[in-house]
Tab-separated table of C-alpha atoms in Angstrom:
chain	number	residue	atom	x	y	z
Y	13	MET	CA	159.552	-39.937	5.146
Y	14	ASP	CA	159.075	-39.288	8.809
Y	15	ARG	CA	161.281	-41.702	10.718
Y	16	ARG	CA	159.104	-41.447	13.792
Y	17	ILE	CA	156.265	-43.276	12.024
Y	18	ALA	CA	157.453	-46.723	13.127
Y	19	PRO	CA	156.887	-45.966	16.823
Y	20	LEU	CA	153.560	-44.399	15.808
Y	21	PHE	CA	152.566	-47.696	14.193
Y	22	ALA	CA	153.340	-49.530	17.391
Y	23	ILE	CA	151.366	-47.145	19.589
Y	24	VAL	CA	148.328	-47.154	17.331
Y	25	LEU	CA	148.242	-50.872	16.793
Y	26	LEU	CA	148.723	-51.887	20.367
Y	27	SER	CA	146.210	-49.373	21.669
Y	28	LEU	CA	143.709	-50.974	19.326
Y	29	ALA	CA	144.649	-54.418	20.533
Y	30	ILE	CA	144.103	-53.740	24.240
Y	31	GLY	CA	141.707	-50.794	24.342
Y	32	CYS	CA	138.006	-51.095	25.291
Y	33	VAL	CA	135.285	-49.146	27.105
Y	34	GLU	CA	135.660	-51.043	30.388
Y	35	PRO	CA	139.038	-52.336	31.627
Y	36	PHE	CA	139.612	-55.772	30.173
Y	37	ASP	CA	142.807	-57.821	30.254
Y	38	ILE	CA	143.289	-59.546	26.938
Y	39	PRO	CA	145.412	-62.672	27.427
Y	40	VAL	CA	148.252	-61.680	25.110
Y	41	ARG	CA	151.762	-62.791	25.924
Y	42	ASN	CA	154.605	-60.349	25.454
Y	43	GLU	CA	156.179	-62.546	22.820
Y	44	ASP	CA	152.931	-62.385	20.839
Y	45	VAL	CA	153.089	-58.597	20.716
Y	46	GLY	CA	156.521	-58.074	19.170
Y	47	PHE	CA	155.400	-57.591	15.588
Y	48	LEU	CA	158.034	-56.410	13.164
Y	49	VAL	CA	157.461	-52.767	12.237
Y	50	VAL	CA	158.895	-51.676	8.876
Y	51	ASP	CA	159.077	-48.175	7.406
Y	52	GLY	CA	160.819	-48.085	4.038
Y	53	TYR	CA	161.006	-45.646	1.155
Y	54	ILE	CA	163.013	-45.166	-2.041
Y	55	ASN	CA	163.531	-41.499	-2.902
Y	56	THR	CA	164.276	-41.239	-6.604
Y	57	ASN	CA	165.134	-37.527	-6.255
Y	58	THR	CA	168.083	-38.167	-3.953
Y	59	HIS	CA	168.650	-41.787	-5.057
Y	60	THR	CA	168.400	-42.825	-1.427
Y	61	ALA	CA	166.800	-45.884	0.153
Y	62	THR	CA	166.024	-45.765	3.876
Y	63	VAL	CA	164.455	-48.533	5.952
Y	64	SER	CA	163.627	-48.363	9.661
Y	65	LEU	CA	163.055	-51.609	11.587
Y	66	SER	CA	161.658	-51.922	15.092
Y	67	ARG	CA	159.358	-54.063	17.210
Y	68	ALA	CA	155.963	-53.278	18.670
Y	69	ILE	CA	155.580	-53.383	22.449
Y	70	PRO	CA	152.543	-53.401	24.789
Y	71	LEU	CA	151.086	-49.939	25.313
Y	72	SER	CA	151.452	-50.424	29.078
Y	73	SER	CA	155.219	-50.885	28.762
Y	74	SER	CA	157.508	-47.984	29.670
Y	75	ALA	CA	160.444	-49.457	27.773
Y	76	ALA	CA	161.851	-47.869	24.644
Y	77	PHE	CA	160.723	-49.273	21.325
Y	78	PRO	CA	163.216	-52.038	20.557
Y	79	ARG	CA	165.072	-51.461	17.321
Y	80	GLU	CA	165.657	-54.423	15.057
Y	81	LEU	CA	169.442	-54.581	14.920
Y	82	ASN	CA	171.935	-56.511	12.778
Y	83	ALA	CA	169.508	-57.254	9.971
Y	84	SER	CA	170.532	-57.678	6.346
Y	85	VAL	CA	168.395	-55.371	4.204
Y	86	PHE	CA	168.275	-55.389	0.407
Y	87	ILE	CA	166.547	-53.491	-2.395
Y	88	GLU	CA	165.839	-55.682	-5.421
Y	89	GLU	CA	165.032	-54.309	-8.853
Y	90	ASP	CA	162.699	-56.511	-10.849
Y	91	GLY	CA	164.924	-58.283	-13.356
Y	92	GLY	CA	167.926	-56.330	-12.120
Y	93	GLU	CA	170.474	-56.306	-9.353
Y	94	GLU	CA	170.086	-56.645	-5.597
Y	95	ILE	CA	171.802	-53.997	-3.474
Y	96	GLN	CA	172.392	-54.252	0.254
Y	97	LEU	CA	171.739	-51.220	2.459
Y	98	ASN	CA	174.242	-50.024	5.035
Y	99	ASP	CA	173.504	-50.828	8.672
Y	100	LEU	CA	173.638	-47.573	10.675
Y	101	SER	CA	173.531	-49.600	13.933
Y	102	ASN	CA	170.333	-48.012	15.279
Y	103	GLY	CA	167.652	-49.954	13.436
Y	104	ILE	CA	168.098	-47.690	10.399
Y	105	TYR	CA	169.393	-49.102	7.122
Y	106	GLU	CA	170.303	-46.747	4.301
Y	107	ARG	CA	172.056	-46.387	0.964
Y	108	THR	CA	172.660	-43.032	-0.670
Y	109	ASP	CA	174.472	-43.934	-3.892
Y	110	MET	CA	171.788	-45.823	-5.813
Y	111	ARG	CA	170.380	-44.827	-9.208
Y	112	PHE	CA	166.645	-45.276	-8.698
Y	113	VAL	CA	164.421	-44.480	-11.661
Y	114	ASN	CA	160.693	-43.712	-11.660
Y	115	GLY	CA	158.632	-46.352	-13.439
Y	116	LYS	CA	160.908	-49.220	-12.361
Y	117	ARG	CA	159.711	-52.032	-10.092
Y	118	PHE	CA	161.456	-52.600	-6.755
Y	119	ARG	CA	160.920	-54.668	-3.662
Y	120	LEU	CA	162.353	-54.869	-0.179
Y	121	ARG	CA	163.929	-58.027	1.195
Y	122	LEU	CA	165.338	-58.353	4.679
Y	123	ILE	CA	166.730	-61.050	6.922
Y	124	THR	CA	166.699	-60.466	10.660
Y	125	ALA	CA	169.460	-61.518	13.035
Y	126	SER	CA	167.280	-64.509	13.981
Y	127	ARG	CA	167.363	-65.557	10.284
Y	128	ARG	CA	163.721	-64.787	9.557
Y	129	GLU	CA	163.200	-63.491	6.026
Y	130	TYR	CA	160.636	-60.898	4.970
Y	131	THR	CA	159.821	-59.502	1.541
Y	132	SER	CA	157.582	-56.766	0.239
Y	133	GLU	CA	155.467	-56.845	-2.866
Y	134	TYR	CA	157.013	-55.184	-5.887
Y	135	ILE	CA	156.237	-51.480	-6.051
Y	136	ILE	CA	156.538	-49.095	-8.969
Y	137	ALA	CA	158.473	-45.950	-8.151
Y	138	LYS	CA	156.021	-43.176	-8.976
Y	139	ASN	CA	156.633	-39.673	-10.229
Y	140	THR	CA	155.153	-37.029	-7.940
Y	141	PRO	CA	153.875	-33.764	-9.447
Y	142	PRO	CA	155.306	-30.556	-7.971
Y	143	ILE	CA	153.604	-28.524	-5.268
Y	144	ASP	CA	152.437	-25.477	-7.205
Y	145	SER	CA	152.006	-23.187	-4.227
Y	146	LEU	CA	152.080	-23.197	-0.441
Y	147	SER	CA	150.066	-20.484	1.298
Y	148	TRP	CA	148.393	-19.513	4.562
Y	149	SER	CA	145.212	-17.845	5.713
Y	150	ALA	CA	144.262	-16.343	9.060
Y	151	SER	CA	141.165	-16.633	11.217
Y	152	PRO	CA	140.396	-16.041	14.902
Y	153	GLU	CA	141.216	-19.726	15.467
Y	154	GLY	CA	144.750	-19.383	14.108
Y	155	VAL	CA	146.704	-19.833	10.876
Y	156	THR	CA	145.817	-22.465	8.285
Y	157	ILE	CA	148.554	-23.820	5.996
Y	158	LYS	CA	147.314	-25.050	2.609
Y	159	LEU	CA	148.645	-26.001	-0.792
Y	160	ASP	CA	147.734	-26.240	-4.467
Y	161	THR	CA	148.954	-29.049	-6.690
Y	162	GLU	CA	148.022	-30.527	-10.053
Y	163	ASP	CA	149.010	-33.397	-12.302
Y	164	PRO	CA	148.309	-32.182	-15.869
Y	165	GLU	CA	148.688	-35.767	-17.120
Y	166	ASN	CA	145.892	-36.903	-14.795
Y	167	LYS	CA	147.898	-39.948	-13.634
Y	168	THR	CA	148.636	-39.478	-9.936
Y	169	LYS	CA	145.176	-39.633	-8.299
Y	170	TYR	CA	146.447	-40.647	-4.848
Y	171	TYR	CA	148.517	-38.384	-2.597
Y	172	ARG	CA	150.074	-38.200	0.832
Y	173	TRP	CA	151.573	-35.178	2.572
Y	174	GLU	CA	153.845	-34.743	5.564
Y	175	PHE	CA	155.483	-31.679	6.999
Y	176	SER	CA	158.069	-30.422	9.453
Y	177	GLU	CA	157.812	-27.101	11.289
Y	178	THR	CA	160.563	-24.811	12.553
Y	179	TRP	CA	160.026	-21.634	14.501
Y	180	LYS	CA	162.065	-18.902	16.130
Y	181	TYR	CA	161.187	-17.842	19.667
Y	182	ASP	CA	162.537	-15.827	22.588
Y	183	ALA	CA	162.873	-16.454	26.285
Y	184	THR	CA	160.893	-14.077	28.499
Y	185	PHE	CA	164.019	-12.196	29.608
Y	186	SER	CA	167.477	-11.681	28.153
Y	187	SER	CA	170.434	-12.897	30.195
Y	188	GLU	CA	172.997	-10.175	29.499
Y	189	TYR	CA	175.410	-11.271	32.218
Y	190	LYS	CA	176.799	-14.511	33.534
Y	191	LEU	CA	178.465	-15.366	36.820
Y	192	GLU	CA	182.175	-16.257	36.845
Y	193	HIS	CA	184.025	-16.813	40.123
Y	194	GLY	CA	181.413	-14.823	41.995
Y	195	PHE	CA	181.526	-11.835	39.638
Y	196	ALA	CA	179.060	-10.768	36.936
Y	197	VAL	CA	180.626	-10.476	33.480
Y	198	PRO	CA	178.933	-9.558	30.174
Y	199	ARG	CA	177.652	-12.583	28.294
Y	200	PRO	CA	179.353	-12.684	24.845
Y	201	PRO	CA	177.120	-12.851	21.738
Y	202	ALA	CA	178.266	-16.421	21.040
Y	203	GLU	CA	176.745	-17.487	24.371
Y	204	GLN	CA	173.388	-15.719	24.008
Y	205	VAL	CA	170.454	-17.820	25.183
Y	206	LYS	CA	167.629	-15.381	24.484
Y	207	THR	CA	166.674	-16.587	20.981
Y	208	CYS	CA	166.165	-20.208	19.948
Y	209	TYR	CA	164.894	-22.301	17.063
Y	210	ALA	CA	162.693	-25.342	17.581
Y	211	SER	CA	161.709	-27.996	15.060
Y	212	GLU	CA	158.990	-30.604	15.063
Y	213	PRO	CA	158.067	-33.226	12.452
Y	214	SER	CA	154.426	-33.924	11.735
Y	215	SER	CA	152.628	-36.790	13.403
Y	216	GLN	CA	149.508	-36.386	11.274
Y	217	ILE	CA	148.605	-38.715	8.423
Y	218	ILE	CA	147.305	-36.574	5.568
Y	219	THR	CA	146.050	-38.253	2.404
Y	220	GLY	CA	143.921	-37.166	-0.520
Y	221	SER	CA	142.497	-38.582	-3.717
Y	222	THR	CA	141.222	-36.950	-6.888
Y	223	ILE	CA	139.669	-40.172	-8.153
Y	224	ASN	CA	136.204	-38.572	-8.083
Y	225	PHE	CA	137.381	-35.174	-9.391
Y	226	THR	CA	137.156	-34.063	-12.997
Y	227	THR	CA	140.836	-33.032	-12.827
Y	228	ASP	CA	143.829	-34.377	-10.916
Y	229	LYS	CA	144.074	-31.197	-8.889
Y	230	PHE	CA	143.903	-29.923	-5.313
Y	231	VAL	CA	143.165	-26.290	-4.469
Y	232	ASP	CA	143.574	-25.031	-0.883
Y	233	GLN	CA	144.275	-28.523	0.451
Y	234	GLU	CA	144.609	-28.078	4.225
Y	235	ILE	CA	147.887	-29.295	5.667
Y	236	THR	CA	147.779	-28.061	9.255
Y	237	VAL	CA	146.405	-25.352	11.541
Y	238	ILE	CA	148.597	-23.346	13.925
Y	239	PRO	CA	146.297	-22.482	16.826
Y	240	PHE	CA	145.787	-18.970	18.189
Y	241	LEU	CA	148.438	-17.971	20.771
Y	242	SER	CA	150.821	-20.715	19.631
Y	243	GLN	CA	154.485	-20.034	20.288
Y	244	LYS	CA	155.180	-21.033	16.679
Y	245	THR	CA	154.045	-17.735	15.183
Y	246	ARG	CA	155.305	-15.300	17.828
Y	247	LEU	CA	158.440	-14.355	15.872
Y	248	HIS	CA	159.175	-16.266	12.700
Y	249	TYR	CA	157.737	-19.572	11.463
Y	250	SER	CA	158.620	-21.979	8.670
Y	251	ILE	CA	157.036	-25.148	7.351
Y	252	LEU	CA	158.445	-27.648	4.855
Y	253	VAL	CA	155.784	-29.737	3.147
Y	254	LYS	CA	156.583	-32.957	1.280
Y	255	GLN	CA	154.241	-34.525	-1.258
Y	256	TYR	CA	154.187	-38.202	-2.239
Y	257	ALA	CA	152.346	-39.930	-5.076
Y	258	LEU	CA	150.767	-43.203	-3.939
Y	259	SER	CA	149.471	-46.344	-5.542
Y	260	LYS	CA	145.867	-47.317	-4.830
Y	261	GLU	CA	147.158	-49.971	-2.411
Y	262	GLY	CA	149.419	-47.514	-0.630
Y	263	TYR	CA	146.605	-44.996	-0.364
Y	264	ASP	CA	144.287	-47.616	1.159
Y	265	TYR	CA	146.958	-48.538	3.697
Y	266	TRP	CA	147.568	-44.960	4.833
Y	267	GLN	CA	143.840	-44.308	4.943
Y	268	GLN	CA	143.299	-47.283	7.232
Y	269	LEU	CA	146.198	-46.254	9.429
Y	270	SER	CA	144.710	-42.766	9.689
Y	271	ILE	CA	141.341	-44.187	10.725
Y	272	ASN	CA	142.979	-46.394	13.351
Y	273	THR	CA	145.038	-43.481	14.656
Y	274	GLU	CA	141.915	-41.405	15.240
Y	275	SER	CA	140.128	-44.273	16.987
Y	276	LEU	CA	140.508	-44.775	20.721
Y	277	GLY	CA	140.205	-48.508	20.218
Y	278	GLY	CA	137.606	-51.002	21.355
Y	279	LEU	CA	136.592	-54.617	21.013
Y	280	PHE	CA	134.784	-53.860	17.764
Y	281	ASP	CA	137.395	-51.539	16.261
Y	282	PRO	CA	139.782	-52.725	13.534
Y	283	GLN	CA	142.386	-55.054	14.989
Y	284	PRO	CA	146.104	-55.122	14.123
Y	285	SER	CA	145.746	-58.064	11.757
Y	286	GLN	CA	143.509	-55.863	9.589
Y	287	LEU	CA	146.198	-53.200	9.240
Y	288	ARG	CA	148.675	-54.997	7.056
Y	289	GLY	CA	150.865	-53.392	4.505
Y	290	ASN	CA	152.713	-54.963	1.606
Y	291	ILE	CA	155.325	-56.872	3.631
Y	292	THR	CA	155.095	-60.531	4.692
Y	293	ARG	CA	157.301	-63.157	6.229
Y	294	SER	CA	158.554	-65.431	3.468
Y	295	ASP	CA	157.770	-68.746	5.208
Y	296	ASP	CA	154.795	-67.605	7.311
Y	297	SER	CA	152.410	-65.235	5.553
Y	298	ASP	CA	150.095	-65.262	8.585
Y	299	GLU	CA	152.621	-63.545	10.859
Y	300	PRO	CA	151.543	-59.920	11.360
Y	301	VAL	CA	154.051	-57.467	9.871
Y	302	ILE	CA	153.294	-53.788	10.235
Y	303	GLY	CA	154.412	-51.210	7.716
Y	304	TYR	CA	154.635	-50.338	4.052
Y	305	PHE	CA	157.437	-50.185	1.511
Y	306	ASP	CA	157.060	-47.582	-1.226
Y	307	GLY	CA	159.067	-45.301	-3.475
Y	308	GLY	CA	159.131	-42.504	-5.990
Y	309	SER	CA	160.049	-38.872	-6.355
Y	310	VAL	CA	159.239	-36.446	-3.559
Y	311	SER	CA	158.041	-32.892	-4.154
Y	312	GLU	CA	158.590	-30.295	-1.470
Y	313	LYS	CA	158.090	-26.599	-0.823
Y	314	ARG	CA	158.913	-24.314	2.102
Y	315	LEU	CA	156.913	-21.387	3.461
Y	316	PHE	CA	157.906	-18.632	5.924
Y	317	ILE	CA	155.564	-16.493	8.024
Y	318	GLU	CA	156.702	-13.477	10.038
Y	319	TYR	CA	154.823	-12.230	13.076
Y	320	ARG	CA	154.382	-8.774	11.548
Y	321	GLU	CA	152.541	-10.337	8.581
Y	322	LEU	CA	149.744	-11.619	10.812
Y	323	PRO	CA	146.535	-9.629	11.207
Y	324	ASP	CA	146.279	-7.521	14.348
Y	325	TYR	CA	143.926	-9.917	16.095
Y	326	LEU	CA	146.590	-12.651	15.938
Y	327	GLN	CA	149.438	-10.416	17.090
Y	328	VAL	CA	148.879	-11.261	20.735
Y	329	ILE	CA	151.683	-12.484	22.997
Y	330	PRO	CA	150.440	-13.778	26.360
Y	331	ILE	CA	152.202	-12.543	29.477
Y	332	ASN	CA	154.087	-15.196	31.418
Y	333	TYR	CA	153.183	-14.295	34.972
Y	334	GLU	CA	155.375	-17.095	36.349
Y	335	CYS	CA	158.516	-15.319	35.126
Y	336	ARG	CA	159.657	-12.431	37.315
Y	337	GLN	CA	162.908	-10.607	37.981
Y	338	GLU	CA	164.294	-9.778	41.403
Y	339	LEU	CA	167.267	-7.723	42.534
Y	340	MET	CA	170.434	-9.332	43.836
Y	341	THR	CA	172.893	-6.939	45.435
Y	342	LEU	CA	176.605	-7.076	44.670
Y	343	ASP	CA	177.527	-8.593	48.006
Y	344	SER	CA	175.051	-11.459	47.450
Y	345	LEU	CA	176.164	-12.542	43.981
Y	346	HIS	CA	178.157	-15.466	45.372
Y	347	THR	CA	174.916	-17.045	46.637
Y	348	LEU	CA	173.373	-17.336	43.167
Y	349	ASP	CA	173.112	-20.986	42.118
Y	350	ASN	CA	172.700	-22.514	38.636
Y	351	THR	CA	168.904	-22.499	38.808
Y	352	TYR	CA	168.943	-18.754	38.140
Y	353	LEU	CA	170.425	-16.446	35.519
Y	354	LEU	CA	171.432	-12.812	35.706
Y	355	THR	CA	169.537	-10.508	33.342
Y	356	HIS	CA	170.286	-6.755	33.608
Y	357	ALA	CA	172.529	-4.506	35.644
Y	358	VAL	CA	170.719	-2.203	38.093
Y	359	TYR	CA	171.980	1.331	38.826
Y	360	TRP	CA	171.039	3.940	41.403
Y	361	ASP	CA	172.199	7.465	40.619
Y	362	PHE	CA	174.690	6.001	38.118
Y	363	ILE	CA	176.099	3.675	40.785
Y	364	LEU	CA	175.923	-0.080	40.159
Y	365	VAL	CA	173.974	-1.645	43.036
Y	366	GLY	CA	173.325	-5.141	41.714
Y	367	TYR	CA	171.750	-7.260	39.020
Y	368	ASN	CA	168.314	-8.564	38.273
Y	369	TYR	CA	167.995	-12.340	38.216
Y	370	THR	CA	165.303	-14.790	37.166
Y	371	PRO	CA	164.778	-18.586	37.065
Y	372	VAL	CA	166.842	-20.211	34.318
Y	373	GLU	CA	163.726	-21.317	32.431
Y	374	CYS	CA	162.719	-17.669	32.068
Y	375	ALA	CA	165.968	-16.489	30.461
Y	376	ASP	CA	167.404	-19.551	28.703
Y	377	CYS	CA	165.362	-20.396	25.622
Y	378	ARG	CA	166.953	-23.852	25.458
Y	379	GLN	CA	164.910	-24.861	28.486
Y	380	GLN	CA	161.895	-24.983	26.148
Y	381	GLY	CA	163.517	-27.587	23.928
Y	382	GLY	CA	165.071	-25.445	21.208
Y	383	THR	CA	168.619	-24.653	20.182
Y	384	THR	CA	170.431	-21.372	19.636
Y	385	GLN	CA	171.889	-22.716	16.380
Y	386	LYS	CA	170.147	-21.054	13.448
Y	387	PRO	CA	169.061	-23.574	10.775
Y	388	SER	CA	170.955	-23.426	7.492
Y	389	PHE	CA	167.770	-22.621	5.544
Y	390	TRP	CA	166.816	-19.718	7.807
Y	391	PRO	CA	166.898	-16.249	6.198
Y	392	ASN	CA	169.350	-13.692	7.555
């Protein structure tokens, strides 16, 4: 489950609480805004339970989302034992050695540092059917990622999908030299900064139901669209899609959250109190608590797309006119500062006269947020 969803809850909910067509100050005190935000899931594949706790803040605040620290978090099996999760000291609570079984009933119980107790409703860990296939199709608008899945037993009915993307990309120029003590020396392969890998988890909420279908089956279910000219498909792209089976209650919750996410917010839009999950405060059921506790197996499948596989009309790489190279002569190398990188050696009649240089953002791919470390799942 995407661990960034808790901050997403806070943003969505508080934008709904204060947003309207004309500026309007709603008299809400800061202490009234700090709803507990809970994101919890039991993964019966990996026998892992992970719970993220944080607090909502006003949308106008520039502060970081406050994590709920030093809580005691438990998973209780109906009629069975209670197991405490490990506190990872960052608002994340986890246990990786539990034997969760699909079909069993579990609930979440937690006690905050201020001694307030919260419990979820009991959930049944659901079996998720496998993703049969993950594919892509091209159009002038870009690349559409889609999947097929089916439950032959016709039991699932309610689904949710999330994904994470990883792509390989290059800087505009290759820095083949680096400056050491005023001299240009070849950059060793271990220090190359031409090629990077970037990753990004999904922020979309994607749900689907087959309740009105004759079969429990999705064909060409759209997951995401990579727009034309996106950096993601310029070299090599990968997407990992995860599929979750939901209960009717869980499906309704994610559907409502999706609707609220797409809304800009207004006085007549759904308010935070209407977006409640399955978690309540034990001695005050009226206190708003945001989030949902769920569990079951998780199905996943990965897809790779290479640039050369795209149709010709998508094989277009825009020119970065802001990136240029200029010549620096040998006697000027000592003036080069760390905002520039050397690229290539320049010769005149086989005599070295200097080196081309360019702004660091044009030759160091890490400046665009990626890393030169190739992911473990990446093909050779």
